[in-house]
mmCIF file of C-alpha atoms and ligand atoms in Angstrom:
data_model
loop_
_atom_site.group_PDB
_atom_site.id
_atom_site.type_symbol
_atom_site.label_atom_id
_atom_site.label_comp_id
_atom_site.label_asym_id
_atom_site.label_seq_id
_atom_site.Cartn_x
_atom_site.Cartn_y
_atom_site.Cartn_z
ATOM 1 C CA MET A 1 134.891 107.742 151.981
ATOM 2 C CA LYS A 2 133.470 111.255 152.217
ATOM 3 C CA ILE A 3 131.975 113.075 149.233
ATOM 4 C CA VAL A 4 133.785 116.361 148.556
ATOM 5 C CA ALA A 5 132.157 117.463 145.282
ATOM 6 C CA VAL A 6 129.027 116.851 143.242
ATOM 7 C CA GLU A 7 128.747 118.582 139.893
ATOM 8 C CA ALA A 8 126.447 118.423 136.867
ATOM 9 C CA ARG A 9 127.643 119.812 133.536
ATOM 10 C CA VAL A 10 125.503 120.563 130.499
ATOM 11 C CA TYR A 11 126.625 119.905 126.938
ATOM 12 C CA GLN A 12 124.841 120.715 123.680
ATOM 13 C CA ILE A 13 126.196 118.324 121.071
ATOM 14 C CA PRO A 14 125.094 118.262 117.424
ATOM 15 C CA GLY A 15 123.736 114.967 116.168
ATOM 16 C CA ARG A 16 125.264 113.227 113.211
ATOM 17 C CA ARG A 17 122.839 111.244 111.081
ATOM 18 C CA ASN A 18 123.853 107.783 110.006
ATOM 19 C CA ALA A 19 122.447 108.093 106.513
ATOM 20 C CA GLN A 20 124.515 110.210 104.163
ATOM 21 C CA ASP A 21 121.744 111.523 101.971
ATOM 22 C CA VAL A 22 119.124 112.710 104.457
ATOM 23 C CA PRO A 23 117.382 115.936 103.543
ATOM 24 C CA TRP A 24 117.426 117.204 107.129
ATOM 25 C CA VAL A 25 119.689 116.893 110.172
ATOM 26 C CA TRP A 26 118.960 116.079 113.774
ATOM 27 C CA GLY A 27 119.608 119.129 115.920
ATOM 28 C CA GLU A 28 121.630 119.515 119.084
ATOM 29 C CA MET A 29 121.228 116.943 121.836
ATOM 30 C CA ALA A 30 121.433 118.219 125.397
ATOM 31 C CA GLN A 31 123.477 116.030 127.728
ATOM 32 C CA VAL A 32 123.696 116.341 131.513
ATOM 33 C CA TYR A 33 126.670 114.497 132.974
ATOM 34 C CA VAL A 34 127.161 114.259 136.719
ATOM 35 C CA SER A 35 130.348 113.651 138.637
ATOM 36 C CA VAL A 36 130.705 112.770 142.306
ATOM 37 C CA THR A 37 134.179 112.993 143.848
ATOM 38 C CA THR A 38 135.392 111.629 147.174
ATOM 39 C CA GLU A 39 138.159 112.958 149.421
ATOM 40 C CA ASP A 40 140.734 110.549 147.943
ATOM 41 C CA GLY A 41 140.118 112.017 144.465
ATOM 42 C CA LEU A 42 138.131 109.069 143.074
ATOM 43 C CA GLU A 43 135.358 110.190 140.707
ATOM 44 C CA GLY A 44 132.131 108.484 139.676
ATOM 45 C CA ILE A 45 130.042 109.582 136.692
ATOM 46 C CA GLY A 46 126.333 109.519 135.970
ATOM 47 C CA GLU A 47 123.772 110.929 133.577
ATOM 48 C CA ALA A 48 120.614 112.867 134.354
ATOM 49 C CA PHE A 49 117.819 113.259 131.815
ATOM 50 C CA GLY A 50 118.072 116.710 130.271
ATOM 51 C CA TYR A 51 116.519 116.787 126.789
ATOM 52 C CA GLY A 52 114.686 120.148 126.614
ATOM 53 C CA ILE A 53 115.507 121.245 130.170
ATOM 54 C CA PRO A 54 119.159 120.330 130.783
ATOM 55 C CA GLY A 55 119.848 123.524 132.732
ATOM 56 C CA ALA A 56 117.058 122.706 135.176
ATOM 57 C CA SER A 57 118.269 119.134 135.821
ATOM 58 C CA ALA A 58 121.834 120.399 136.300
ATOM 59 C CA TRP A 59 120.675 123.222 138.578
ATOM 60 C CA VAL A 60 118.926 120.758 140.909
ATOM 61 C CA VAL A 61 122.091 118.641 141.103
ATOM 62 C CA ASN A 62 124.387 121.611 141.717
ATOM 63 C CA HIS A 63 122.240 123.710 144.034
ATOM 64 C CA THR A 64 119.811 121.316 145.746
ATOM 65 C CA LEU A 65 121.435 117.858 145.886
ATOM 66 C CA ALA A 66 125.134 118.744 146.130
ATOM 67 C CA PRO A 67 124.822 120.582 149.473
ATOM 68 C CA LEU A 68 122.910 117.574 150.889
ATOM 69 C CA LEU A 69 125.640 115.149 149.784
ATOM 70 C CA VAL A 70 128.959 116.846 150.461
ATOM 71 C CA GLY A 71 130.507 115.426 153.634
ATOM 72 C CA ARG A 72 128.417 112.232 153.535
ATOM 73 C CA ASP A 73 129.707 108.674 153.024
ATOM 74 C CA ALA A 74 129.610 107.861 149.292
ATOM 75 C CA ALA A 75 129.186 104.142 150.024
ATOM 76 C CA SER A 76 125.726 104.637 151.610
ATOM 77 C CA ILE A 77 123.957 104.705 148.253
ATOM 78 C CA HIS A 78 120.551 103.485 149.392
ATOM 79 C CA ASP A 79 120.475 105.726 152.436
ATOM 80 C CA LEU A 80 121.632 108.813 150.529
ATOM 81 C CA THR A 81 119.163 108.286 147.681
ATOM 82 C CA GLU A 82 116.260 107.781 150.092
ATOM 83 C CA MET A 83 117.295 111.004 151.860
ATOM 84 C CA LEU A 84 117.332 112.881 148.517
ATOM 85 C CA PHE A 85 113.881 111.573 147.565
ATOM 86 C CA ARG A 86 112.440 112.615 150.924
ATOM 87 C CA LYS A 87 114.069 116.047 150.946
ATOM 88 C CA THR A 88 112.878 116.876 147.420
ATOM 89 C CA HIS A 89 109.428 115.230 147.225
ATOM 90 C CA LEU A 90 107.625 118.536 147.726
ATOM 91 C CA PHE A 91 109.091 119.799 144.434
ATOM 92 C CA GLY A 92 107.437 116.975 142.488
ATOM 93 C CA ARG A 93 107.980 113.256 142.620
ATOM 94 C CA TYR A 94 108.342 113.011 138.864
ATOM 95 C CA GLY A 95 110.391 115.291 136.642
ATOM 96 C CA VAL A 96 113.459 117.426 137.146
ATOM 97 C CA THR A 97 114.149 116.398 140.739
ATOM 98 C CA THR A 98 113.959 112.690 139.922
ATOM 99 C CA PHE A 99 116.104 113.184 136.793
ATOM 100 C CA ALA A 100 118.737 114.893 138.964
ATOM 101 C CA ILE A 101 118.599 112.152 141.628
ATOM 102 C CA SER A 102 118.975 109.536 138.858
ATOM 103 C CA GLY A 103 122.240 111.119 137.703
ATOM 104 C CA VAL A 104 123.682 111.369 141.191
ATOM 105 C CA GLU A 105 122.643 107.834 142.187
ATOM 106 C CA MET A 106 124.233 106.435 139.020
ATOM 107 C CA ALA A 107 127.475 108.292 139.786
ATOM 108 C CA LEU A 108 127.498 106.824 143.313
ATOM 109 C CA TRP A 109 127.201 103.298 141.847
ATOM 110 C CA ASP A 110 129.985 104.036 139.375
ATOM 111 C CA LEU A 111 132.107 105.248 142.258
ATOM 112 C CA ALA A 112 131.338 102.109 144.297
ATOM 113 C CA GLY A 113 132.348 99.906 141.365
ATOM 114 C CA ARG A 114 135.575 101.815 140.820
ATOM 115 C CA ARG A 115 136.416 101.515 144.493
ATOM 116 C CA ALA A 116 135.682 97.784 144.506
ATOM 117 C CA GLU A 117 137.476 97.453 141.158
ATOM 118 C CA MET A 118 134.616 95.552 139.639
ATOM 119 C CA PRO A 119 132.103 96.290 136.910
ATOM 120 C CA LEU A 120 128.643 97.395 137.981
ATOM 121 C CA TYR A 121 127.012 94.161 136.790
ATOM 122 C CA ARG A 122 129.296 92.161 139.081
ATOM 123 C CA LEU A 123 128.659 94.495 141.996
ATOM 124 C CA LEU A 124 124.934 93.860 141.495
ATOM 125 C CA GLY A 125 125.342 90.095 141.571
ATOM 126 C CA GLY A 126 126.822 89.047 138.249
ATOM 127 C CA ALA A 127 125.868 88.964 134.600
ATOM 128 C CA ALA A 128 123.909 86.483 132.541
ATOM 129 C CA ARG A 129 125.448 87.765 129.302
ATOM 130 C CA THR A 130 128.284 89.948 128.049
ATOM 131 C CA ALA A 131 126.682 91.461 124.937
ATOM 132 C CA ILE A 132 123.203 92.936 124.544
ATOM 133 C CA PRO A 133 121.481 92.769 121.140
ATOM 134 C CA ALA A 134 120.295 96.236 120.136
ATOM 135 C CA TYR A 135 117.325 97.590 118.284
ATOM 136 C CA ALA A 136 117.577 100.637 116.068
ATOM 137 C CA SER A 137 115.247 103.338 117.366
ATOM 138 C CA LEU A 138 114.574 105.677 114.456
ATOM 139 C CA VAL A 139 113.661 109.276 115.310
ATOM 140 C CA ARG A 140 110.408 110.693 113.912
ATOM 141 C CA TYR A 141 110.589 111.360 110.162
ATOM 142 C CA PRO A 142 108.005 113.144 108.015
ATOM 143 C CA GLU A 143 105.175 110.611 107.576
ATOM 144 C CA GLY A 144 105.523 108.437 104.528
ATOM 145 C CA HIS A 145 109.037 109.689 103.776
ATOM 146 C CA ALA A 146 111.214 107.374 101.685
ATOM 147 C CA GLN A 147 114.012 107.795 104.242
ATOM 148 C CA ILE A 148 112.058 105.604 106.703
ATOM 149 C CA GLU A 149 112.438 102.709 104.301
ATOM 150 C CA ALA A 150 116.077 103.557 103.519
ATOM 151 C CA ASP A 151 117.166 103.866 107.166
ATOM 152 C CA ALA A 152 115.192 100.764 108.201
ATOM 153 C CA ARG A 153 117.030 98.775 105.572
ATOM 154 C CA LYS A 154 120.368 100.371 106.483
ATOM 155 C CA ALA A 155 119.908 99.463 110.161
ATOM 156 C CA MET A 156 119.254 95.839 109.201
ATOM 157 C CA ASP A 157 122.386 95.840 107.031
ATOM 158 C CA GLU A 158 124.378 97.098 110.019
ATOM 159 C CA GLY A 159 123.269 94.120 112.090
ATOM 160 C CA TYR A 160 120.278 95.395 114.057
ATOM 161 C CA ALA A 161 117.709 92.649 114.362
ATOM 162 C CA MET A 162 114.799 94.795 115.488
ATOM 163 C CA LEU A 163 113.404 98.215 114.634
ATOM 164 C CA LYS A 164 111.421 100.928 116.413
ATOM 165 C CA LEU A 165 109.626 103.773 114.708
ATOM 166 C CA HIS A 166 108.344 107.042 116.149
ATOM 167 C CA GLN A 167 105.786 107.451 113.360
ATOM 168 C CA LEU A 168 102.063 108.070 113.722
ATOM 169 C CA SER A 169 100.721 106.831 110.400
ATOM 170 C CA VAL A 170 99.843 103.396 109.046
ATOM 171 C CA GLU A 171 101.549 104.406 105.800
ATOM 172 C CA SER A 172 104.912 104.842 107.569
ATOM 173 C CA VAL A 173 104.572 101.548 109.430
ATOM 174 C CA ALA A 174 103.802 99.804 106.141
ATOM 175 C CA LEU A 175 106.939 101.319 104.584
ATOM 176 C CA ALA A 176 109.146 100.054 107.401
ATOM 177 C CA ARG A 177 107.576 96.594 107.444
ATOM 178 C CA ALA A 178 108.115 96.250 103.706
ATOM 179 C CA ALA A 179 111.754 97.286 104.148
ATOM 180 C CA ILE A 180 112.645 94.865 106.952
ATOM 181 C CA GLY A 181 110.526 91.888 105.929
ATOM 182 C CA ALA A 182 107.950 89.897 107.854
ATOM 183 C CA ASP A 183 110.234 88.268 110.419
ATOM 184 C CA VAL A 184 112.004 91.237 112.019
ATOM 185 C CA PRO A 185 110.350 92.505 115.217
ATOM 186 C CA LEU A 186 108.878 95.994 114.736
ATOM 187 C CA THR A 187 107.553 98.428 117.335
ATOM 188 C CA VAL A 188 105.956 101.864 117.076
ATOM 189 C CA ASP A 189 106.295 104.623 119.675
ATOM 190 C CA ILE A 190 103.453 107.157 119.750
ATOM 191 C CA ASN A 191 104.849 109.343 122.577
ATOM 192 C CA CYS A 192 101.370 109.789 124.111
ATOM 193 C CA GLU A 193 99.817 111.508 121.081
ATOM 194 C CA TRP A 194 96.395 109.816 120.901
ATOM 195 C CA ARG A 195 93.038 109.826 122.678
ATOM 196 C CA PRO A 196 92.061 106.317 123.855
ATOM 197 C CA SER A 197 89.436 105.791 121.113
ATOM 198 C CA GLU A 198 91.918 107.000 118.489
ATOM 199 C CA ALA A 199 94.559 104.629 119.903
ATOM 200 C CA ILE A 200 92.188 101.662 119.646
ATOM 201 C CA ALA A 201 91.346 102.487 116.030
ATOM 202 C CA MET A 202 95.017 102.990 115.106
ATOM 203 C CA ALA A 203 96.114 99.819 116.913
ATOM 204 C CA ARG A 204 93.584 97.881 114.864
ATOM 205 C CA ALA A 205 94.701 99.590 111.669
ATOM 206 C CA MET A 206 98.310 98.614 112.426
ATOM 207 C CA GLU A 207 97.443 95.019 113.360
ATOM 208 C CA ALA A 208 98.355 93.764 109.884
ATOM 209 C CA TYR A 209 101.974 94.812 110.446
ATOM 210 C CA ALA A 210 102.448 92.479 113.421
ATOM 211 C CA LEU A 211 103.838 94.965 115.940
ATOM 212 C CA LEU A 212 105.767 93.518 118.861
ATOM 213 C CA TRP A 213 104.437 96.438 120.882
ATOM 214 C CA LEU A 214 102.783 99.831 120.556
ATOM 215 C CA GLU A 215 104.511 102.293 122.888
ATOM 216 C CA GLU A 216 102.806 105.018 124.942
ATOM 217 C CA PRO A 217 99.746 105.206 122.699
ATOM 218 C CA VAL A 218 97.573 107.436 124.920
ATOM 219 C CA TRP A 219 97.585 110.802 126.589
ATOM 220 C CA PRO A 220 98.220 111.231 129.469
ATOM 221 C CA PRO A 221 100.920 108.608 130.186
ATOM 222 C CA GLU A 222 99.598 107.837 133.677
ATOM 223 C CA ASP A 223 96.068 107.041 132.455
ATOM 224 C CA PHE A 224 96.404 103.325 133.180
ATOM 225 C CA ALA A 225 92.666 102.614 132.808
ATOM 226 C CA SER A 226 92.752 103.857 129.214
ATOM 227 C CA LEU A 227 95.914 101.879 128.476
ATOM 228 C CA ASN A 228 94.144 98.805 129.815
ATOM 229 C CA ARG A 229 91.205 99.510 127.477
ATOM 230 C CA VAL A 230 93.452 100.049 124.446
ATOM 231 C CA ARG A 231 95.295 96.844 125.290
ATOM 232 C CA ALA A 232 92.035 94.869 125.517
ATOM 233 C CA GLU A 233 90.342 96.361 122.448
ATOM 234 C CA GLY A 234 93.252 97.283 120.165
ATOM 235 C CA GLY A 235 94.652 93.805 119.625
ATOM 236 C CA VAL A 236 98.296 94.932 119.920
ATOM 237 C CA PRO A 237 100.631 94.461 122.943
ATOM 238 C CA LEU A 238 101.488 97.735 124.735
ATOM 239 C CA ALA A 239 104.648 99.127 126.321
ATOM 240 C CA SER A 240 105.008 102.151 128.601
ATOM 241 C CA GLY A 241 106.932 103.592 131.521
ATOM 242 C CA GLU A 242 109.529 106.158 130.437
ATOM 243 C CA ASN A 243 107.296 108.896 131.824
ATOM 244 C CA LEU A 244 106.375 107.287 135.121
ATOM 245 C CA CYS A 245 107.469 108.361 138.555
ATOM 246 C CA THR A 246 109.636 105.822 140.397
ATOM 247 C CA ALA A 247 108.795 102.135 140.895
ATOM 248 C CA VAL A 248 105.613 103.069 142.786
ATOM 249 C CA GLN A 249 103.811 104.107 139.597
ATOM 250 C CA PHE A 250 105.113 101.046 137.756
ATOM 251 C CA ALA A 251 103.593 98.828 140.439
ATOM 252 C CA GLU A 252 100.273 100.609 139.931
ATOM 253 C CA MET A 253 100.492 100.242 136.142
ATOM 254 C CA ALA A 254 101.242 96.527 136.547
ATOM 255 C CA ALA A 255 98.376 96.086 138.996
ATOM 256 C CA GLN A 256 95.983 97.600 136.460
ATOM 257 C CA GLN A 257 97.240 95.202 133.764
ATOM 258 C CA ALA A 258 97.766 98.204 131.536
ATOM 259 C CA VAL A 259 100.767 97.022 129.500
ATOM 260 C CA ASP A 260 102.748 94.014 128.289
ATOM 261 C CA TYR A 261 106.195 95.624 128.713
ATOM 262 C CA LEU A 262 107.516 97.925 131.464
ATOM 263 C CA GLN A 263 109.947 100.594 130.284
ATOM 264 C CA PRO A 264 112.094 102.024 133.082
ATOM 265 C CA SER A 265 114.524 104.741 132.031
ATOM 266 C CA VAL A 266 117.626 104.809 134.194
ATOM 267 C CA THR A 267 118.265 108.566 133.837
ATOM 268 C CA LYS A 268 114.642 109.415 134.700
ATOM 269 C CA VAL A 269 113.188 106.829 137.075
ATOM 270 C CA GLY A 270 115.510 107.483 140.015
ATOM 271 C CA GLY A 271 118.627 105.565 138.983
ATOM 272 C CA ILE A 272 119.974 102.008 139.192
ATOM 273 C CA ALA A 273 118.050 100.856 142.274
ATOM 274 C CA GLN A 274 114.678 102.150 141.027
ATOM 275 C CA TRP A 275 115.312 100.484 137.654
ATOM 276 C CA LEU A 276 115.972 97.186 139.449
ATOM 277 C CA LYS A 277 112.751 97.569 141.431
ATOM 278 C CA VAL A 278 110.866 97.960 138.153
ATOM 279 C CA ALA A 279 112.588 94.810 136.846
ATOM 280 C CA ASP A 280 111.353 93.037 140.000
ATOM 281 C CA ILE A 281 107.815 94.280 139.379
ATOM 282 C CA ALA A 282 107.970 92.983 135.801
ATOM 283 C CA GLU A 283 109.225 89.609 137.026
ATOM 284 C CA LEU A 284 106.720 89.276 139.855
ATOM 285 C CA ASN A 285 103.817 90.133 137.557
ATOM 286 C CA GLY A 286 104.948 88.080 134.574
ATOM 287 C CA ILE A 287 105.302 91.227 132.431
ATOM 288 C CA GLY A 288 108.000 91.915 129.852
ATOM 289 C CA LEU A 289 110.784 94.448 130.346
ATOM 290 C CA ALA A 290 111.846 96.822 127.554
ATOM 291 C CA PRO A 291 113.893 99.678 129.033
ATOM 292 C CA HIS A 292 113.990 103.172 127.576
ATOM 293 C CA SER A 293 117.574 104.149 126.722
ATOM 294 C CA PRO A 294 117.953 106.663 123.886
ATOM 295 C CA TYR A 295 121.170 107.845 125.512
ATOM 296 C CA PHE A 296 124.774 108.211 124.476
ATOM 297 C CA GLY A 297 126.583 108.602 127.797
ATOM 298 C CA PRO A 298 126.715 106.950 131.227
ATOM 299 C CA GLY A 299 122.947 106.267 131.019
ATOM 300 C CA PHE A 300 123.475 103.972 128.047
ATOM 301 C CA ALA A 301 126.383 102.192 129.752
ATOM 302 C CA ALA A 302 124.318 101.738 132.933
ATOM 303 C CA THR A 303 121.457 100.226 130.915
ATOM 304 C CA LEU A 304 123.864 97.699 129.367
ATOM 305 C CA HIS A 305 125.071 96.637 132.834
ATOM 306 C CA LEU A 306 121.500 96.324 134.088
ATOM 307 C CA LEU A 307 120.464 94.253 131.075
ATOM 308 C CA ALA A 308 123.512 92.028 131.480
ATOM 309 C CA HIS A 309 122.648 91.509 135.140
ATOM 310 C CA ARG A 310 118.884 91.045 134.665
ATOM 311 C CA ASN A 311 118.330 88.879 131.636
ATOM 312 C CA GLN A 312 114.689 89.925 131.324
ATOM 313 C CA ALA A 313 114.811 92.067 128.216
ATOM 314 C CA GLN A 314 116.029 90.824 124.900
ATOM 315 C CA TRP A 315 117.204 94.151 123.473
ATOM 316 C CA VAL A 316 118.726 97.482 124.375
ATOM 317 C CA GLU A 317 117.331 100.590 122.680
ATOM 318 C CA LYS A 318 119.901 102.467 120.561
ATOM 319 C CA ILE A 319 118.706 105.762 119.142
ATOM 320 C CA TYR A 320 119.552 105.600 115.447
ATOM 321 C CA PHE A 321 121.976 108.461 115.119
ATOM 322 C CA ASP A 322 125.285 109.394 116.663
ATOM 323 C CA LEU A 323 126.685 112.507 118.264
ATOM 324 C CA GLU A 324 129.166 114.706 116.421
ATOM 325 C CA VAL A 325 131.870 113.995 119.006
ATOM 326 C CA GLU A 326 133.047 110.731 120.582
ATOM 327 C CA ILE A 327 132.231 111.319 124.245
ATOM 328 C CA PHE A 328 133.988 108.259 125.716
ATOM 329 C CA LYS A 329 137.743 107.747 125.819
ATOM 330 C CA ASP A 330 137.120 104.136 124.838
ATOM 331 C CA PRO A 331 133.838 103.844 122.886
ATOM 332 C CA ILE A 332 131.383 101.063 123.724
ATOM 333 C CA ARG A 333 131.835 98.428 121.038
ATOM 334 C CA PHE A 334 129.071 97.257 118.687
ATOM 335 C CA ALA A 335 129.511 93.922 116.928
ATOM 336 C CA ASP A 336 127.124 91.447 115.314
ATOM 337 C CA GLY A 337 124.108 93.571 116.207
ATOM 338 C CA ALA A 338 124.968 93.760 119.910
ATOM 339 C CA PHE A 339 126.671 96.184 122.278
ATOM 340 C CA LEU A 340 129.427 94.693 124.394
ATOM 341 C CA VAL A 341 128.921 95.366 128.085
ATOM 342 C CA PRO A 342 131.900 97.429 129.311
ATOM 343 C CA ASP A 343 133.877 95.303 131.764
ATOM 344 C CA GLY A 344 136.012 97.932 133.464
ATOM 345 C CA PRO A 345 135.307 99.048 137.059
ATOM 346 C CA GLY A 346 131.954 100.749 137.715
ATOM 347 C CA LEU A 347 130.145 101.651 134.518
ATOM 348 C CA GLY A 348 133.351 100.773 132.681
ATOM 349 C CA VAL A 349 133.373 103.997 130.677
ATOM 350 C CA ALA A 350 135.311 107.258 131.021
ATOM 351 C CA LEU A 351 133.950 110.523 129.671
ATOM 352 C CA ASP A 352 136.454 112.444 127.560
ATOM 353 C CA TRP A 353 136.040 115.777 129.370
ATOM 354 C CA GLU A 354 138.512 117.459 127.008
ATOM 355 C CA ALA A 355 136.672 116.407 123.863
ATOM 356 C CA LEU A 356 133.415 117.503 125.491
ATOM 357 C CA GLU A 357 134.641 120.948 126.569
ATOM 358 C CA PRO A 358 133.898 122.801 123.282
ATOM 359 C CA PHE A 359 130.258 121.738 123.632
ATOM 360 C CA ARG A 360 129.850 122.808 127.241
ATOM 361 C CA LYS A 361 127.046 125.219 127.950
ATOM 362 C CA ARG A 362 127.259 127.582 130.896
ATOM 363 C CA ASP A 363 124.246 129.602 131.984
HETATM 364 MG MG1 MG B 1 109.432 105.895 123.944
#
């Protein structure tokens, strides 16, 4: 079936904090949602990473990728994606172009599932599970703030069985560990803030808090040799990958034995197929898988399908706050600490375009 339209839309949606008594609020979250429509009117949806540059990701979809896709067969997902990668590689293999391709590729898979009337996980070969336990991924708070402890405890009360912090101090990690107890898995995401020697010292200082992993401890993210050194000398398992370019860089990171967990991000890495390649790399190298998914839209749904299909990662990452508006017509259900994998056709979710409209941003 021929593609007749490809469109990315940008939304700026205020975040709603879960805790009632926080002294600050999380600002607007940029969302880039992609739709691909075929000549019979069927529509598939996807999500491209936007964050601080949503207009750029959407522009690439609307002005660079759409003209290459209109008139082509929507069922040729692999062929079309390969064509997009080749046509855009000169603009950078990592970044905006790959974010845009991720959104389009995801929409093509959603479309294929809708056409076949089966959920994505079944289209990929079936699911090993129907619900994915989630970990609460707290945003970065002021270091040592009492809210870290309060939200950590609140997340546990809500059923989350694991916690991630985005804090940089030992003091904050100690607060969270005290709040959740000794048995709950705890991870800390550094977002590439440290020099290698600093990362080794901090990893050692955090050793007492039994971290499941330390995430992206060094700058720059593609410095695999330094990650390898931090891993060997820091005494804490490492995770990384949300800032890597396609499966090629993951293979290199695995070859250098730089981390214990690979973290593909479905809205950034190139989409569903690239994510699966990274899962293969993890499996073939005996490395853990811990995908990056601080998303609310189709990207989160896609990650649930992928984790249901590939039973390699124990948890799905859920950023610990919600958006001001319910973006899906039928929200993804959370029960007993796990998200239920949507079982409708494709991604199994429908964006509520009407509810989203007030938050739409047009350049
Ligand atoms: Mg991270």
